PDB file of N, CA and C in Angstrom:
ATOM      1  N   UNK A   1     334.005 -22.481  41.744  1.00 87.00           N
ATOM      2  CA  UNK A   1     334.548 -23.324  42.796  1.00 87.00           C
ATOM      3  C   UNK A   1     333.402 -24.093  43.431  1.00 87.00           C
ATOM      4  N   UNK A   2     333.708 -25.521  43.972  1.00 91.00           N
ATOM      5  CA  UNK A   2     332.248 -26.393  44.298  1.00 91.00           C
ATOM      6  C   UNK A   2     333.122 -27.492  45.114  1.00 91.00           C
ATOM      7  N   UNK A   3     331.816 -27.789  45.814  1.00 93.00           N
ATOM      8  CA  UNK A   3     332.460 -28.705  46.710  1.00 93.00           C
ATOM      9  C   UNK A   3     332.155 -30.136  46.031  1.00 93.00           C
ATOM     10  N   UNK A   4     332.373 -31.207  46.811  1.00 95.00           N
ATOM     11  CA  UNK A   4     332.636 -32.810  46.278  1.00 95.00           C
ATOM     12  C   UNK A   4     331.422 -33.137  45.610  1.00 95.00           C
ATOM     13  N   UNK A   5     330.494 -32.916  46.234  1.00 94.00           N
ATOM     14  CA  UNK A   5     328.603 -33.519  45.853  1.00 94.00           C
ATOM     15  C   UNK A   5     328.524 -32.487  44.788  1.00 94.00           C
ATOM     16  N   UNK A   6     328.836 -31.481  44.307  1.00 92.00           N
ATOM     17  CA  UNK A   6     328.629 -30.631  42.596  1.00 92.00           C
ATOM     18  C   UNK A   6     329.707 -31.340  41.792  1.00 92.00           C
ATOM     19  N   UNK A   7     331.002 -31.744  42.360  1.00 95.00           N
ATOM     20  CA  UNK A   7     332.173 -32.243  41.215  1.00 95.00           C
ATOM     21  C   UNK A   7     331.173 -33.862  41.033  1.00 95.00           C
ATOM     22  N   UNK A   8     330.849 -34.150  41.786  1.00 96.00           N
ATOM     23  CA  UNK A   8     330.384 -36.105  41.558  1.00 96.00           C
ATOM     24  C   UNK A   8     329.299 -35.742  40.559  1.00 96.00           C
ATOM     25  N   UNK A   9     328.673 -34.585  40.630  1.00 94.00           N
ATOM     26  CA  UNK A   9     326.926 -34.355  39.647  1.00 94.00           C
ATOM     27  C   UNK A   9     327.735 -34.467  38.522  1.00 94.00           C
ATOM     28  N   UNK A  10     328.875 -33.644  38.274  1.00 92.00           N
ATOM     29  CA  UNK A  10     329.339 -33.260  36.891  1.00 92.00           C
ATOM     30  C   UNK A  10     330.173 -34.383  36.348  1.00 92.00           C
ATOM     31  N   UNK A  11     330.564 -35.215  37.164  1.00 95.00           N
ATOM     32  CA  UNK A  11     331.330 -36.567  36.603  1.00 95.00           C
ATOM     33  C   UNK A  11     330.605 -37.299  36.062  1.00 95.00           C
ATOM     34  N   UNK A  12     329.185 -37.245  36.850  1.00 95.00           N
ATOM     35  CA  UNK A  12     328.118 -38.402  36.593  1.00 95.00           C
ATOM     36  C   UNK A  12     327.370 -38.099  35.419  1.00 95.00           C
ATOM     37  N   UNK A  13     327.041 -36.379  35.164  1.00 93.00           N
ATOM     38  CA  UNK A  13     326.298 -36.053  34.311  1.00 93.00           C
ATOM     39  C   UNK A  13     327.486 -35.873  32.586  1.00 93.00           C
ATOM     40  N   UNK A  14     328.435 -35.794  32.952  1.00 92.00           N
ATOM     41  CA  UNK A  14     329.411 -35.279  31.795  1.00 92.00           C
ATOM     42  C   UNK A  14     330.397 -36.578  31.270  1.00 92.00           C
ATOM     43  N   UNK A  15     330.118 -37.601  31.949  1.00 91.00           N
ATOM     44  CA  UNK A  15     331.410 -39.123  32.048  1.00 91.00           C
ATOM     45  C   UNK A  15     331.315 -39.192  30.514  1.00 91.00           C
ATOM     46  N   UNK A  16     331.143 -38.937  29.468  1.00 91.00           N
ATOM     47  CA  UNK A  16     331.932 -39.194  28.253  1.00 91.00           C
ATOM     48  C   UNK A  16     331.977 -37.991  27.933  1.00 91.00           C
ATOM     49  N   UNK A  17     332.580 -36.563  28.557  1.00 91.00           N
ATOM     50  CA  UNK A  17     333.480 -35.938  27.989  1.00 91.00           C
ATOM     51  C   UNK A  17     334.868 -35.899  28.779  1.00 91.00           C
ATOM     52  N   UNK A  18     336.241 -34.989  28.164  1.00 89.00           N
ATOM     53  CA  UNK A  18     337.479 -35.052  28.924  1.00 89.00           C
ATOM     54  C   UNK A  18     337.261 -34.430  29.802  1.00 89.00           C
ATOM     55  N   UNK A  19     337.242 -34.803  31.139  1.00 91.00           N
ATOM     56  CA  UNK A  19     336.548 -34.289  32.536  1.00 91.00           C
ATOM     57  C   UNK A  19     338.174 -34.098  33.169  1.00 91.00           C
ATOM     58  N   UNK A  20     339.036 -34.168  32.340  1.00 90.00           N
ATOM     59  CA  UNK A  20     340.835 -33.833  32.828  1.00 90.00           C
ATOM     60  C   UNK A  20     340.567 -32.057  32.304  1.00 90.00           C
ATOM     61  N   UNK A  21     339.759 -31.830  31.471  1.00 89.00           N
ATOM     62  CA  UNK A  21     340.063 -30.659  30.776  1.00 89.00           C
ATOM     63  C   UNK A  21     339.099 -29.998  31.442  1.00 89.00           C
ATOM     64  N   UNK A  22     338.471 -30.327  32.125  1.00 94.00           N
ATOM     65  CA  UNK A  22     336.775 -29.135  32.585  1.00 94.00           C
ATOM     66  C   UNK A  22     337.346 -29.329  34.343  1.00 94.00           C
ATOM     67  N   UNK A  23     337.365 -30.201  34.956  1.00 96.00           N
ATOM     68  CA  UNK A  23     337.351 -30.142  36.471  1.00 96.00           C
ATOM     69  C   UNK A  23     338.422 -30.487  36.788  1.00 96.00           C
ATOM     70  N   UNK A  24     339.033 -28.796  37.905  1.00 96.00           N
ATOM     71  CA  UNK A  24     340.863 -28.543  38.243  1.00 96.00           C
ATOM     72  C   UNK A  24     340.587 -28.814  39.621  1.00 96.00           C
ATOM     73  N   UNK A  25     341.203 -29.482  40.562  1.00 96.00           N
ATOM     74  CA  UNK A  25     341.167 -29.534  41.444  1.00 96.00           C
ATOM     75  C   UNK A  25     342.144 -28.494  42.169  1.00 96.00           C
ATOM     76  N   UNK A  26     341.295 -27.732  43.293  1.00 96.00           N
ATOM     77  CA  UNK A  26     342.097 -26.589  43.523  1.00 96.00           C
ATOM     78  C   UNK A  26     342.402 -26.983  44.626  1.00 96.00           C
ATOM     79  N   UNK A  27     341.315 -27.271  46.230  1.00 96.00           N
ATOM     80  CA  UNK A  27     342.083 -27.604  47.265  1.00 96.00           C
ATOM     81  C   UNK A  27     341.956 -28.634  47.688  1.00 96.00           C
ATOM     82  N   UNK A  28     342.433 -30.143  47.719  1.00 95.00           N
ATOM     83  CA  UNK A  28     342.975 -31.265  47.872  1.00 95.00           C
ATOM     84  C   UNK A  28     341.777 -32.086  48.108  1.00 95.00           C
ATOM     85  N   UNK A  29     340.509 -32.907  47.894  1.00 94.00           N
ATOM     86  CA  UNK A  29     339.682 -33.653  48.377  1.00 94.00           C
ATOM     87  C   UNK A  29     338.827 -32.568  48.905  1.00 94.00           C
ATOM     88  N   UNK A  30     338.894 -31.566  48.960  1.00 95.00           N
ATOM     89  CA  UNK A  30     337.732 -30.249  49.225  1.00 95.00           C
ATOM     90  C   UNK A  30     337.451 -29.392  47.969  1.00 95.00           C
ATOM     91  N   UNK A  31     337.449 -28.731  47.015  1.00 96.00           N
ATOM     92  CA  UNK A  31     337.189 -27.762  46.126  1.00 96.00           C
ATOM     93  C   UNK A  31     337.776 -27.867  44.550  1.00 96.00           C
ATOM     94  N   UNK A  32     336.756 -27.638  44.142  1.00 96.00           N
ATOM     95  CA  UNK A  32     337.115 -28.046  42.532  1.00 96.00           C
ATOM     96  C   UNK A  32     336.668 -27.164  41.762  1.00 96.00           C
ATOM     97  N   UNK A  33     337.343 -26.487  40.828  1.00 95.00           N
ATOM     98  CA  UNK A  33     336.857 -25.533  39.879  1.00 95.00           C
ATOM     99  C   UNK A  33     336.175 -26.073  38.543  1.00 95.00           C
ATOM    100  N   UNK A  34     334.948 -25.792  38.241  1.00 94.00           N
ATOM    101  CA  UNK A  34     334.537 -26.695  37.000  1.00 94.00           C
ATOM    102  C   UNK A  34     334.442 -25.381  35.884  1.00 94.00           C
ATOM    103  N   UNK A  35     334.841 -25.686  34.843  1.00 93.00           N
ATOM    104  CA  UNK A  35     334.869 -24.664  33.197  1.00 93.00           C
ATOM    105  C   UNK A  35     333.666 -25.080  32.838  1.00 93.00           C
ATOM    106  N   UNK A  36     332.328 -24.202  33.174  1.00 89.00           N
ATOM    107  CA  UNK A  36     330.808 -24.533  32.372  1.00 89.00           C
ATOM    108  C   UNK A  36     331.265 -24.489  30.966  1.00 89.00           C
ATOM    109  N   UNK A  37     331.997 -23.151  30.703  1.00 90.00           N
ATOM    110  CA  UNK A  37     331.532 -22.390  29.301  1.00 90.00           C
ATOM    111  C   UNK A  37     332.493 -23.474  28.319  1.00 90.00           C
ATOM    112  N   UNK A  38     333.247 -24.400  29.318  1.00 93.00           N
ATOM    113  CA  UNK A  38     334.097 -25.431  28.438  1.00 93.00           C
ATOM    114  C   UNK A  38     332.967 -26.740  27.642  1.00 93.00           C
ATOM    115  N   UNK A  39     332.781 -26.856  28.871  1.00 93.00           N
ATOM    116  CA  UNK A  39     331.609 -28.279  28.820  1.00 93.00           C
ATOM    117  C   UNK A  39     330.633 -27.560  27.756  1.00 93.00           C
ATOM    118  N   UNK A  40     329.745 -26.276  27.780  1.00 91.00           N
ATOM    119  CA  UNK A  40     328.886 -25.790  26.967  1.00 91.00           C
ATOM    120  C   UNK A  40     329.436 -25.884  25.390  1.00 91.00           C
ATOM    121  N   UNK A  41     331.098 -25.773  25.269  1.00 93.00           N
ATOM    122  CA  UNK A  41     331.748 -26.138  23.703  1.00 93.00           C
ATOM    123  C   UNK A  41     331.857 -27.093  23.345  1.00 93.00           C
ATOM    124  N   UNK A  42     332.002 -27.957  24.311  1.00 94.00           N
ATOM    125  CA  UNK A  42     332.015 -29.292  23.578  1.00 94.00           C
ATOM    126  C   UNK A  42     330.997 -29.656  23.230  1.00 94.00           C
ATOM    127  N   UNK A  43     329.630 -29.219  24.109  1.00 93.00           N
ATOM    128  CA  UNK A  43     328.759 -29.782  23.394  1.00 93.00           C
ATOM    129  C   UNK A  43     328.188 -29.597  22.855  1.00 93.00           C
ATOM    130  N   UNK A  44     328.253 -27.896  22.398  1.00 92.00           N
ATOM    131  CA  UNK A  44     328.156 -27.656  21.239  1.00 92.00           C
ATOM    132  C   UNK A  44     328.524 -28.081  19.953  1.00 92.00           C
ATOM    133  N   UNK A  45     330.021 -28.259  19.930  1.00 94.00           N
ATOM    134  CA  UNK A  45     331.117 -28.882  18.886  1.00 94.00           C
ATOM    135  C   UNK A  45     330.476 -29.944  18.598  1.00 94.00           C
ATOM    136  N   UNK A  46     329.953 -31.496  19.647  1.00 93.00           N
ATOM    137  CA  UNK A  46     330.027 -32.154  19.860  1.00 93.00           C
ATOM    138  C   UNK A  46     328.703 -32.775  18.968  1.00 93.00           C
ATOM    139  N   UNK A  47     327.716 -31.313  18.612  1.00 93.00           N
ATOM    140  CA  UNK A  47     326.120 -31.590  18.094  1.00 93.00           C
ATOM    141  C   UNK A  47     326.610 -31.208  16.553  1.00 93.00           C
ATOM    142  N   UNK A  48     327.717 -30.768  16.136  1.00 95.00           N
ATOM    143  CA  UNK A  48     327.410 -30.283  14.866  1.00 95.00           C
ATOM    144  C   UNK A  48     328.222 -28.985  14.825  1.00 95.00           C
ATOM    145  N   UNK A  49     328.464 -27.767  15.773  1.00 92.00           N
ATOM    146  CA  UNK A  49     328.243 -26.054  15.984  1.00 92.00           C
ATOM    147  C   UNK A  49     330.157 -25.918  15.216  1.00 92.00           C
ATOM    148  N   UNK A  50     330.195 -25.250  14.304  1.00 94.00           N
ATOM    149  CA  UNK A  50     331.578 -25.090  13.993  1.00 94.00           C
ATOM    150  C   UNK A  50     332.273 -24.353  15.022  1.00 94.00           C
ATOM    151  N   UNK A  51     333.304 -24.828  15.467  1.00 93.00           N
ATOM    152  CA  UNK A  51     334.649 -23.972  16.632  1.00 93.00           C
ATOM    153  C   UNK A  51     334.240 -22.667  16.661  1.00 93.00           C
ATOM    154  N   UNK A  52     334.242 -21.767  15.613  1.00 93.00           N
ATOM    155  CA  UNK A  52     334.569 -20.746  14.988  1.00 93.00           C
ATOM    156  C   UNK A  52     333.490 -20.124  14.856  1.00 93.00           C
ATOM    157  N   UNK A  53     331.863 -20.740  15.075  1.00 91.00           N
ATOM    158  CA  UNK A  53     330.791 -20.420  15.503  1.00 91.00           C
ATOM    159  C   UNK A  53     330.181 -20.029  16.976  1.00 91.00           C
ATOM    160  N   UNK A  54     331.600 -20.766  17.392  1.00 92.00           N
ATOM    161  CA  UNK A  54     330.878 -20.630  19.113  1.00 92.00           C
ATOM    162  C   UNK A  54     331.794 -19.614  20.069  1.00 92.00           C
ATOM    163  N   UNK A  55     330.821 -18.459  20.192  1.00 89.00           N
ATOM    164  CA  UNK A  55     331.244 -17.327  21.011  1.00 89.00           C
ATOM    165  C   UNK A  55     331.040 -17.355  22.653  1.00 89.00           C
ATOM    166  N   UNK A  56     331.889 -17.076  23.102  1.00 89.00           N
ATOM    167  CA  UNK A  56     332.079 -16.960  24.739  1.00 89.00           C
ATOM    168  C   UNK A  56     331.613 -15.385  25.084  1.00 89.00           C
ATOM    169  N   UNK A  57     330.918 -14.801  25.558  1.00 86.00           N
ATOM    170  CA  UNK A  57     330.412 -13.626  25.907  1.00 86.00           C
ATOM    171  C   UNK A  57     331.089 -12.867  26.622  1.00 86.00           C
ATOM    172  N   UNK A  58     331.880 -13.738  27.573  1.00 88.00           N
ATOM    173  CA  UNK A  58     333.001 -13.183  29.061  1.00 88.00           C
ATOM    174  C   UNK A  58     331.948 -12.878  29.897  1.00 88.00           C
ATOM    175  N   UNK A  59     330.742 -12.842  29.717  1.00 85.00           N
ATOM    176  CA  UNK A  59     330.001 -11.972  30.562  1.00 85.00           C
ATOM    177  C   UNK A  59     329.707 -12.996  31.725  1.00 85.00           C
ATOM    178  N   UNK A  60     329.784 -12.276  33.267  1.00 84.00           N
ATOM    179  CA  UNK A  60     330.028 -13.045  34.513  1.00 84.00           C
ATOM    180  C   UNK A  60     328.533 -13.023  34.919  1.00 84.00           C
ATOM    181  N   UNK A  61     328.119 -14.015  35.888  1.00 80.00           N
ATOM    182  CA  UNK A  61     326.854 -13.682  35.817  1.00 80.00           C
ATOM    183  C   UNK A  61     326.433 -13.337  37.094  1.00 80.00           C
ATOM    184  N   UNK A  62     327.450 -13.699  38.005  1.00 83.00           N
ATOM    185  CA  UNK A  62     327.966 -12.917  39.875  1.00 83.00           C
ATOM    186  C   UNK A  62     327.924 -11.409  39.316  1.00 83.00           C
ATOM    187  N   UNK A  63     328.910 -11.144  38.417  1.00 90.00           N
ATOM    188  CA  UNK A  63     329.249  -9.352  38.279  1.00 90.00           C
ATOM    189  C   UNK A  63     327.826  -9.124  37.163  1.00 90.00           C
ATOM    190  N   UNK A  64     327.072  -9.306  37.040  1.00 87.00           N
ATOM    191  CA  UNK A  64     326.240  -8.783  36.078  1.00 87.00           C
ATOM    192  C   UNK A  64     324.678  -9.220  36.604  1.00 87.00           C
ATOM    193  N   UNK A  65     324.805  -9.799  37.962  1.00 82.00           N
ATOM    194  CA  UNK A  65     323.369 -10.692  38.356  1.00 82.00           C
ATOM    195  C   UNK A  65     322.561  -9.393  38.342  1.00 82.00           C
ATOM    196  N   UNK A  66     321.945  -8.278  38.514  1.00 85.00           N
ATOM    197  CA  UNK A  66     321.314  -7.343  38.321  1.00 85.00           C
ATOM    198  C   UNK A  66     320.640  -7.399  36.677  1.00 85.00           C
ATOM    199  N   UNK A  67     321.634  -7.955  35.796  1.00 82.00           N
ATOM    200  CA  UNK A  67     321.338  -8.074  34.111  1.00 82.00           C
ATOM    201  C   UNK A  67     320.800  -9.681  33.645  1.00 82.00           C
ATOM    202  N   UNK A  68     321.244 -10.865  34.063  1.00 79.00           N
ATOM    203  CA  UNK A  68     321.178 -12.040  33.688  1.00 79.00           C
ATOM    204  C   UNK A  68     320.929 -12.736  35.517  1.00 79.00           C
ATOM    205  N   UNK A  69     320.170 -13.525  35.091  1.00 76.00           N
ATOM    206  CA  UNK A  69     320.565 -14.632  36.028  1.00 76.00           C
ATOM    207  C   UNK A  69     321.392 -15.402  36.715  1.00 76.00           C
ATOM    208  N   UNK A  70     321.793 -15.586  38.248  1.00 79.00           N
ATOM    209  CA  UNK A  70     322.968 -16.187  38.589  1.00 79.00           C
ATOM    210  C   UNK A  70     322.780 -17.114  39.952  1.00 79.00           C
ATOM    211  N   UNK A  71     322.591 -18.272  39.823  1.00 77.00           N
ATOM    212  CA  UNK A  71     322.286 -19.178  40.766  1.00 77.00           C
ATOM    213  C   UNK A  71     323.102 -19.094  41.978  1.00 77.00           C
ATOM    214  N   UNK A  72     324.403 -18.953  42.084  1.00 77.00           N
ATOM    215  CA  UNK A  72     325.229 -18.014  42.729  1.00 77.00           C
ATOM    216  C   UNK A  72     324.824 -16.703  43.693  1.00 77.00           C
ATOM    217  N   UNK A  73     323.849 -15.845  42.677  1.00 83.00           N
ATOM    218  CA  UNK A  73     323.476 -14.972  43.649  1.00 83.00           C
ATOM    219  C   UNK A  73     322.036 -15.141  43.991  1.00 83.00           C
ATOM    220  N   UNK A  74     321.218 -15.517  43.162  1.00 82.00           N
ATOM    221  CA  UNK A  74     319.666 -15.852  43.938  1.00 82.00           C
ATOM    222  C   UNK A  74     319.327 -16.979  44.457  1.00 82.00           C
ATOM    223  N   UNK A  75     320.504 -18.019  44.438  1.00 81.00           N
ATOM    224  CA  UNK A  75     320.171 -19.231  45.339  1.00 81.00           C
ATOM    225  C   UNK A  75     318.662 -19.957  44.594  1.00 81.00           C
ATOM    226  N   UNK A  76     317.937 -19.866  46.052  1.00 78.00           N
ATOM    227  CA  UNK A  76     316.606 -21.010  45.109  1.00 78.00           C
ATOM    228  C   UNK A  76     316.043 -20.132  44.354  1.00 78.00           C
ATOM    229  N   UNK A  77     316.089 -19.151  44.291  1.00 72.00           N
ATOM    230  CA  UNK A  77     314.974 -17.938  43.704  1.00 72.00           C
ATOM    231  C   UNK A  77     315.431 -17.994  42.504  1.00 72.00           C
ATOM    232  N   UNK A  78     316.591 -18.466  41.784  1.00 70.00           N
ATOM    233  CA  UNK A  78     317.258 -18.390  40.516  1.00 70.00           C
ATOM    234  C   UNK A  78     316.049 -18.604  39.333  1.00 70.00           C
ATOM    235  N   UNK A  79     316.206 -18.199  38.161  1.00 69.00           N
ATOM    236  CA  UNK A  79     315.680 -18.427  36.923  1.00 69.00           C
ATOM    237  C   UNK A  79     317.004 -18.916  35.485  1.00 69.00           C
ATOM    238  N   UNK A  80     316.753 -19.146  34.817  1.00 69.00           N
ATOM    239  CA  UNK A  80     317.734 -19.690  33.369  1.00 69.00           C
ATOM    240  C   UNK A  80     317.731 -18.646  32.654  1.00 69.00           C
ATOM    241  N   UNK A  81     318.846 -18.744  31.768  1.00 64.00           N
ATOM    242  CA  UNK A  81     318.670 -17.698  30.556  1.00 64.00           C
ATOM    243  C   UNK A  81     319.158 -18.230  29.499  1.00 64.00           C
ATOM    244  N   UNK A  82     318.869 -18.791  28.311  1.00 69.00           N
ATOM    245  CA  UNK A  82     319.677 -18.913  27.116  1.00 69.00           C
ATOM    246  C   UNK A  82     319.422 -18.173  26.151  1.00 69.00           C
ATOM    247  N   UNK A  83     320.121 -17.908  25.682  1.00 71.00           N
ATOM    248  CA  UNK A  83     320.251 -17.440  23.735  1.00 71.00           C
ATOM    249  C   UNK A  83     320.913 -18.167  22.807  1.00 71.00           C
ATOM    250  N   UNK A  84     320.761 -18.389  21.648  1.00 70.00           N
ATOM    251  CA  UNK A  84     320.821 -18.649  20.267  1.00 70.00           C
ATOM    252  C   UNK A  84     321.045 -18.068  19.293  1.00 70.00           C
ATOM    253  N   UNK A  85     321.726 -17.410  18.643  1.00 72.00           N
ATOM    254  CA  UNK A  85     321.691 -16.875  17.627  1.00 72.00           C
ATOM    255  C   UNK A  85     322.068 -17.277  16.615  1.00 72.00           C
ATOM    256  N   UNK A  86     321.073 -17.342  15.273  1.00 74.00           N
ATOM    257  CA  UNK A  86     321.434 -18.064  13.503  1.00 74.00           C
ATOM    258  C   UNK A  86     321.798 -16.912  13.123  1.00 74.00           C
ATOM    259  N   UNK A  87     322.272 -16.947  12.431  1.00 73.00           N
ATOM    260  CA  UNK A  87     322.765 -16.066  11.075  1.00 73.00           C
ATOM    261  C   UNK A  87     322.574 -16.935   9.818  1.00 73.00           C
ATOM    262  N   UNK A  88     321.918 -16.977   9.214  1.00 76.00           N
ATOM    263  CA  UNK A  88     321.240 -17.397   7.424  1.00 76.00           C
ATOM    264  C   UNK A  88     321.902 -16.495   6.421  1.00 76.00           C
ATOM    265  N   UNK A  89     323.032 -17.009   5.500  1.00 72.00           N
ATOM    266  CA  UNK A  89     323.308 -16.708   4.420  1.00 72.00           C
ATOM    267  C   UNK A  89     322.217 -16.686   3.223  1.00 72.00           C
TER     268      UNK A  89
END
């Protein structure tokens, strides 16, 4: 959930993807729910990554900030985390 100045970053930063499908407006000209892990598929999909390659973890990063990083809970103190994983036939 985010207020107007995070939904305008993500319009501005995301304007050629379906921004009908990633940002729900929940309470009227105040609060907007944005789908990261949506936007993260498309652009995955979007580089090459087959559907069927790209795994969602479920893992929260509020309920797990003790394990991963969560900007949410450390504010400025936050750090990143990504992973990658190939698998080579």
């Amino acid at each position: 959930e985010v207020d107007k100045d995070v939904k305008d970053m993500f319009e501005t930063e995301y304007k050629d993807l379906d921004l009908n499908k990633i940002i729900e407006e929940k309470i009227p000209g105040k609060k907007w729910n944005i789908d990261t892990v949506l936007i993260n598929k498309i652009i995955l999909e979007n580089i090459g990554l087959k559907k069927e390659n790209i795994v969602d973890s479920k893992i929260c990063s509020v309920c797990n900030s003790d394990k991963i990083h969560s900007y949410r809970v450390e504010k400025q103190g936050y750090s990143l985390n990504t992973a990658l994983i190939e698998k080579i036939n």
